[in-house]
Amino acid sequence: MDLSYIFSSALACEKSFPKFGFKKQSDGFICKKNLRPPCEDFYVLLKINSSLESLTAEVFDSETDEKYALFDMPRANGAFLAKIREQVLELVKEFRKSCFKTSSPKEKYLEFLKEKFNAEPDFPWQDSPDYSVYRCPGGKWFALIMKIKFRQLSLSSAAEEEVWVVNLKADPEKIKGLVNKKSVFPAWHMNKKHWITVLLTAATDFESLCNLTRQSYELVAGKKFL
């Protein structure tokens, strides 16, 4: 199972990995954890690559060390398999809590929007309080803040976990270079040729976020931001 979304949801603190049980290898880190009842006959191997961009989980039979293939089949289901997946996701959450910086820059970003652009949130959809837009003086919006699910960014292993993001306008010729699918993604629910989605998580560089916001403002307003 690919669980790499964790590196988009928070900022990894590599020095803390050994405390959780990870061991350093030539190609990254590996951690073995036994599962709890009713899955105590299985264990999970968590593997991180050396560039800290990929986290995968594999489940094995404790007695035979044979891989539990059903765990890697997204369409496979059943009560016991669901218990295993639940425990693995709980381990990932514990790992993130123990070894990652998880504070969100959302509030700091809202202050930036107010101070730099004198922009206040507008809530055009009464039934969607988690959606707010920030407008240029002409009335067009340059930032759309919303809470969505990681899977809506094609990070399916994150299931229903939610994340705050902002949609920003970008130069169509630069979008391909901006999108890294870690903190910057193709725009969700907007024209991907002109907009991008940026995560409001600790994994996102705040200075880059502010620069992308200035560029969005300039593209929408049609003038340089002073």
C-alpha positions as a LaTeX table, in Angstrom:
\begin{tabular}{lrrr}
\hline
Residue & $x$ (\AA) & $y$ (\AA) & $z$ (\AA) \\
\hline
Met1 & 0.00 & 0.00 & 0.00 \\
Asp2 & 1.31 & 3.40 & $-0.98$ \\
Leu3 & 1.01 & 5.82 & 1.96 \\
Ser4 & 3.23 & 8.57 & 0.56 \\
Tyr5 & 0.55 & 11.18 & 1.18 \\
Ile6 & 1.94 & 11.48 & 4.71 \\
Phe7 & 4.83 & 13.56 & 3.33 \\
Ser8 & 2.28 & 16.01 & 1.94 \\
Ser9 & 0.27 & 16.22 & 5.15 \\
Ala10 & 3.20 & 17.10 & 7.43 \\
Leu11 & 6.93 & 17.84 & 7.56 \\
Ala12 & 9.15 & 14.87 & 8.37 \\
Cys13 & 11.69 & 15.06 & 11.22 \\
Glu14 & 14.15 & 12.35 & 10.19 \\
Lys15 & 16.03 & 12.39 & 13.52 \\
Ser16 & 12.88 & 11.10 & 15.24 \\
Phe17 & 12.47 & 8.04 & 13.02 \\
Pro18 & 14.56 & 5.66 & 15.22 \\
Lys19 & 12.37 & 6.42 & 18.25 \\
Phe20 & 9.40 & 5.03 & 16.36 \\
Gly21 & 11.32 & 1.91 & 15.40 \\
Phe22 & 12.75 & 2.72 & 11.97 \\
Lys23 & 16.20 & 1.42 & 11.07 \\
Lys24 & 18.47 & 3.12 & 8.58 \\
Gln25 & 19.30 & 1.21 & 5.39 \\
Ser26 & 21.24 & 2.05 & 2.24 \\
Asp27 & 18.04 & 2.89 & 0.37 \\
Gly28 & 16.09 & 4.52 & 3.19 \\
Phe29 & 14.40 & 3.31 & 6.38 \\
Ile30 & 12.43 & 0.24 & 7.42 \\
Cys31 & 10.25 & $-0.50$ & 10.45 \\
Lys32 & 8.57 & $-3.74$ & 11.55 \\
Lys33 & 5.47 & $-3.58$ & 13.73 \\
Asn34 & 3.37 & $-6.47$ & 15.02 \\
Leu35 & $-0.37$ & $-6.02$ & 14.65 \\
Arg36 & $-2.77$ & $-6.23$ & 17.57 \\
Pro37 & $-5.63$ & $-8.71$ & 18.11 \\
Pro38 & $-7.53$ & $-9.89$ & 16.19 \\
Cys39 & $-4.66$ & $-9.50$ & 13.69 \\
Glu40 & $-1.84$ & $-10.63$ & 15.99 \\
Asp41 & $-0.71$ & $-13.34$ & 13.54 \\
Phe42 & 0.48 & $-10.65$ & 11.11 \\
Tyr43 & 3.06 & $-7.88$ & 11.05 \\
Val44 & 3.55 & $-4.84$ & 8.85 \\
Leu45 & 6.74 & $-3.53$ & 7.26 \\
Leu46 & 6.84 & 0.24 & 6.75 \\
Lys47 & 9.42 & 1.39 & 4.21 \\
Ile48 & 10.61 & 4.95 & 3.49 \\
Asn49 & 12.88 & 5.81 & 0.58 \\
Ser50 & 16.08 & 7.80 & 1.10 \\
Ser51 & 14.61 & 11.01 & $-0.37$ \\
Leu52 & 11.73 & 10.96 & 2.17 \\
Glu53 & 9.11 & 11.04 & $-0.57$ \\
Ser54 & 7.68 & 7.54 & $-0.39$ \\
Leu55 & 6.12 & 5.47 & 2.39 \\
Thr56 & 4.81 & 1.98 & 1.66 \\
Ala57 & 3.29 & $-0.69$ & 3.87 \\
Glu58 & 3.38 & $-4.45$ & 3.35 \\
Val59 & 1.69 & $-7.04$ & 5.58 \\
Phe60 & 3.13 & $-10.50$ & 6.26 \\
Asp61 & 2.12 & $-13.70$ & 8.02 \\
Ser62 & 4.19 & $-13.86$ & 11.24 \\
Glu63 & 4.62 & $-17.65$ & 11.12 \\
Thr64 & 5.57 & $-18.07$ & 7.45 \\
Asp65 & 6.81 & $-14.56$ & 6.55 \\
Glu66 & 4.65 & $-14.83$ & 3.44 \\
Lys67 & 3.20 & $-11.62$ & 2.09 \\
Tyr68 & $-0.52$ & $-11.11$ & 2.71 \\
Ala69 & $-1.46$ & $-10.34$ & $-0.90$ \\
Leu70 & $-5.04$ & $-9.21$ & $-0.21$ \\
Phe71 & $-3.72$ & $-6.16$ & 1.64 \\
Asp72 & $-2.32$ & $-4.80$ & $-1.64$ \\
Met73 & $-5.55$ & $-5.31$ & $-3.59$ \\
Pro74 & $-7.62$ & $-2.11$ & $-3.37$ \\
Arg75 & $-10.82$ & $-3.85$ & $-4.39$ \\
Ala76 & $-10.44$ & $-6.70$ & $-1.92$ \\
Asn77 & $-12.69$ & $-6.40$ & 1.12 \\
Gly78 & $-13.89$ & $-8.24$ & 4.15 \\
Ala79 & $-14.16$ & $-7.65$ & 7.89 \\
Phe80 & $-10.74$ & $-9.10$ & 8.76 \\
Leu81 & $-8.95$ & $-7.26$ & 5.95 \\
Ala82 & $-10.64$ & $-4.04$ & 7.08 \\
Lys83 & $-9.25$ & $-4.59$ & 10.60 \\
Ile84 & $-5.73$ & $-4.96$ & 9.22 \\
Arg85 & $-6.01$ & $-1.84$ & 7.10 \\
Glu86 & $-7.43$ & 0.08 & 10.05 \\
Gln87 & $-4.47$ & $-0.88$ & 12.24 \\
Val88 & $-1.95$ & 0.03 & 9.54 \\
Leu89 & $-3.53$ & 3.46 & 9.08 \\
Glu90 & $-3.50$ & 3.93 & 12.86 \\
Leu91 & 0.24 & 3.18 & 12.85 \\
Val92 & 0.78 & 5.76 & 10.13 \\
Lys93 & $-1.12$ & 8.35 & 12.16 \\
Glu94 & 1.00 & 7.53 & 15.22 \\
Phe95 & 4.14 & 7.83 & 13.10 \\
Arg96 & 3.07 & 11.23 & 11.83 \\
Lys97 & 2.22 & 12.43 & 15.33 \\
Ser98 & 5.58 & 11.25 & 16.70 \\
Cys99 & 7.96 & 12.12 & 13.87 \\
Phe100 & 6.45 & 14.97 & 11.88 \\
Lys101 & 5.75 & 18.64 & 12.28 \\
Thr102 & 1.99 & 18.79 & 11.78 \\
Ser103 & 1.04 & 22.41 & 12.49 \\
Ser104 & $-0.91$ & 23.97 & 9.65 \\
Pro105 & 0.09 & 27.38 & 8.22 \\
Lys106 & $-3.59$ & 28.15 & 7.48 \\
Glu107 & $-4.07$ & 30.84 & 10.14 \\
Lys108 & $-0.74$ & 32.46 & 9.28 \\
Tyr109 & $-1.76$ & 32.41 & 5.62 \\
Leu110 & $-5.09$ & 34.09 & 6.37 \\
Glu111 & $-3.19$ & 36.86 & 8.16 \\
Phe112 & $-0.94$ & 37.21 & 5.11 \\
Leu113 & $-3.97$ & 37.62 & 2.82 \\
Lys114 & $-5.43$ & 40.31 & 5.07 \\
Glu115 & $-2.20$ & 42.25 & 5.63 \\
Lys116 & $-0.76$ & 42.11 & 2.12 \\
Phe117 & $-3.92$ & 42.34 & 0.02 \\
Asn118 & $-6.42$ & 43.86 & 2.46 \\
Ala119 & $-8.58$ & 40.89 & 1.54 \\
Glu120 & $-11.40$ & 39.52 & 3.66 \\
Pro121 & $-13.00$ & 36.11 & 3.13 \\
Asp122 & $-16.17$ & 35.88 & 1.08 \\
Phe123 & $-18.41$ & 32.83 & 1.44 \\
Pro124 & $-20.39$ & 32.61 & $-1.83$ \\
Trp125 & $-21.77$ & 29.13 & $-1.11$ \\
Gln126 & $-23.99$ & 29.26 & 1.97 \\
Asp127 & $-24.14$ & 25.49 & 2.27 \\
Ser128 & $-20.31$ & 25.17 & 2.10 \\
Pro129 & $-18.77$ & 27.09 & 5.04 \\
Asp130 & $-15.39$ & 25.46 & 4.35 \\
Tyr131 & $-15.16$ & 27.28 & 1.02 \\
Ser132 & $-14.01$ & 30.92 & 1.06 \\
Val133 & $-12.76$ & 33.18 & $-1.72$ \\
Tyr134 & $-10.48$ & 36.21 & $-1.66$ \\
Arg135 & $-11.05$ & 38.84 & $-4.31$ \\
Cys136 & $-9.13$ & 41.56 & $-6.12$ \\
Pro137 & $-10.61$ & 45.08 & $-6.05$ \\
Gly138 & $-12.40$ & 44.31 & $-9.33$ \\
Gly139 & $-14.33$ & 41.47 & $-7.71$ \\
Lys140 & $-12.58$ & 38.50 & $-9.32$ \\
Trp141 & $-11.12$ & 35.98 & $-6.90$ \\
Phe142 & $-7.41$ & 35.18 & $-6.80$ \\
Ala143 & $-7.55$ & 32.60 & $-4.01$ \\
Leu144 & $-10.08$ & 29.93 & $-3.11$ \\
Ile145 & $-9.55$ & 28.25 & 0.25 \\
Met146 & $-11.35$ & 24.98 & 0.92 \\
Lys147 & $-11.24$ & 21.75 & 2.85 \\
Ile148 & $-11.13$ & 18.67 & 0.64 \\
Lys149 & $-10.10$ & 15.03 & 0.95 \\
Phe150 & $-6.64$ & 13.81 & 0.04 \\
Arg151 & $-8.13$ & 11.28 & $-2.35$ \\
Gln152 & $-9.54$ & 14.16 & $-4.41$ \\
Leu153 & $-5.93$ & 14.96 & $-5.27$ \\
Ser154 & $-5.45$ & 11.36 & $-6.47$ \\
Leu155 & $-3.83$ & 10.39 & $-3.17$ \\
Ser156 & $-6.20$ & 7.47 & $-2.74$ \\
Ser157 & $-4.37$ & 5.72 & 0.10 \\
Ala158 & $-5.29$ & 8.60 & 2.40 \\
Ala159 & $-8.92$ & 7.51 & 2.16 \\
Glu160 & $-11.22$ & 10.12 & 3.68 \\
Glu161 & $-8.62$ & 12.22 & 5.51 \\
Glu162 & $-9.25$ & 15.94 & 4.97 \\
Val163 & $-6.81$ & 18.76 & 4.26 \\
Trp164 & $-7.01$ & 22.54 & 3.83 \\
Val165 & $-5.89$ & 23.78 & 0.40 \\
Val166 & $-5.91$ & 26.95 & $-1.67$ \\
Asn167 & $-6.53$ & 27.25 & $-5.40$ \\
Leu168 & $-4.36$ & 29.89 & $-7.07$ \\
Lys169 & $-4.08$ & 31.14 & $-10.62$ \\
Ala170 & $-0.76$ & 30.45 & $-12.33$ \\
Asp171 & 0.98 & 31.09 & $-15.63$ \\
Pro172 & $-0.05$ & 28.19 & $-17.92$ \\
Glu173 & 3.52 & 27.91 & $-19.20$ \\
Lys174 & 4.85 & 27.44 & $-15.65$ \\
Ile175 & 2.23 & 25.11 & $-14.18$ \\
Lys176 & 3.96 & 21.91 & $-15.30$ \\
Gly177 & 7.12 & 22.97 & $-13.46$ \\
Leu178 & 5.21 & 24.07 & $-10.35$ \\
Val179 & 3.25 & 20.86 & $-9.85$ \\
Asn180 & 5.27 & 18.43 & $-7.71$ \\
Lys181 & 2.30 & 16.38 & $-6.40$ \\
Lys182 & 3.65 & 16.79 & $-2.88$ \\
Ser183 & 2.56 & 20.30 & $-1.94$ \\
Val184 & 1.42 & 21.63 & $-5.34$ \\
Phe185 & $-1.13$ & 19.74 & $-7.43$ \\
Pro186 & $-3.18$ & 20.21 & $-10.58$ \\
Ala187 & $-6.16$ & 22.36 & $-9.65$ \\
Trp188 & $-9.04$ & 20.55 & $-8.02$ \\
His189 & $-12.44$ & 21.51 & $-9.37$ \\
Met190 & $-11.02$ & 24.33 & $-11.55$ \\
Asn191 & $-9.35$ & 24.73 & $-14.95$ \\
Lys192 & $-6.04$ & 22.89 & $-14.67$ \\
Lys193 & $-4.55$ & 24.95 & $-17.49$ \\
His194 & $-4.74$ & 28.14 & $-15.43$ \\
Trp195 & $-5.02$ & 27.13 & $-11.76$ \\
Ile196 & $-3.13$ & 25.03 & $-9.21$ \\
Thr197 & $-4.00$ & 23.60 & $-5.79$ \\
Val198 & $-1.53$ & 24.20 & $-2.96$ \\
Leu199 & $-1.73$ & 22.35 & 0.35 \\
Leu200 & $-1.99$ & 24.38 & 3.54 \\
Thr201 & 0.13 & 21.95 & 5.55 \\
Ala202 & 3.50 & 22.05 & 7.26 \\
Ala203 & 4.98 & 20.30 & 4.21 \\
Thr204 & 4.40 & 23.43 & 2.09 \\
Asp205 & 7.11 & 26.08 & 2.06 \\
Phe206 & 5.38 & 29.22 & 3.32 \\
Glu207 & 7.51 & 31.67 & 1.35 \\
Ser208 & 6.75 & 29.78 & $-1.87$ \\
Leu209 & 3.05 & 29.79 & $-0.97$ \\
Cys210 & 3.13 & 33.58 & $-0.55$ \\
Asn211 & 4.97 & 34.06 & $-3.85$ \\
Leu212 & 2.45 & 31.90 & $-5.69$ \\
Thr213 & $-0.34$ & 33.96 & $-4.12$ \\
Arg214 & 1.22 & 37.24 & $-5.29$ \\
Gln215 & 1.50 & 35.84 & $-8.80$ \\
Ser216 & $-2.13$ & 34.73 & $-8.69$ \\
Tyr217 & $-3.22$ & 38.21 & $-7.62$ \\
Glu218 & $-1.22$ & 39.82 & $-10.43$ \\
Leu219 & $-2.61$ & 37.45 & $-13.07$ \\
Val220 & $-6.20$ & 38.03 & $-11.94$ \\
Ala221 & $-5.89$ & 41.79 & $-11.35$ \\
Gly222 & $-3.88$ & 42.30 & $-14.53$ \\
Lys223 & $-1.25$ & 44.42 & $-12.81$ \\
Lys224 & 1.83 & 44.12 & $-10.62$ \\
Phe225 & 1.27 & 43.95 & $-6.90$ \\
Leu226 & 3.03 & 46.79 & $-5.09$ \\
\hline
\end{tabular}
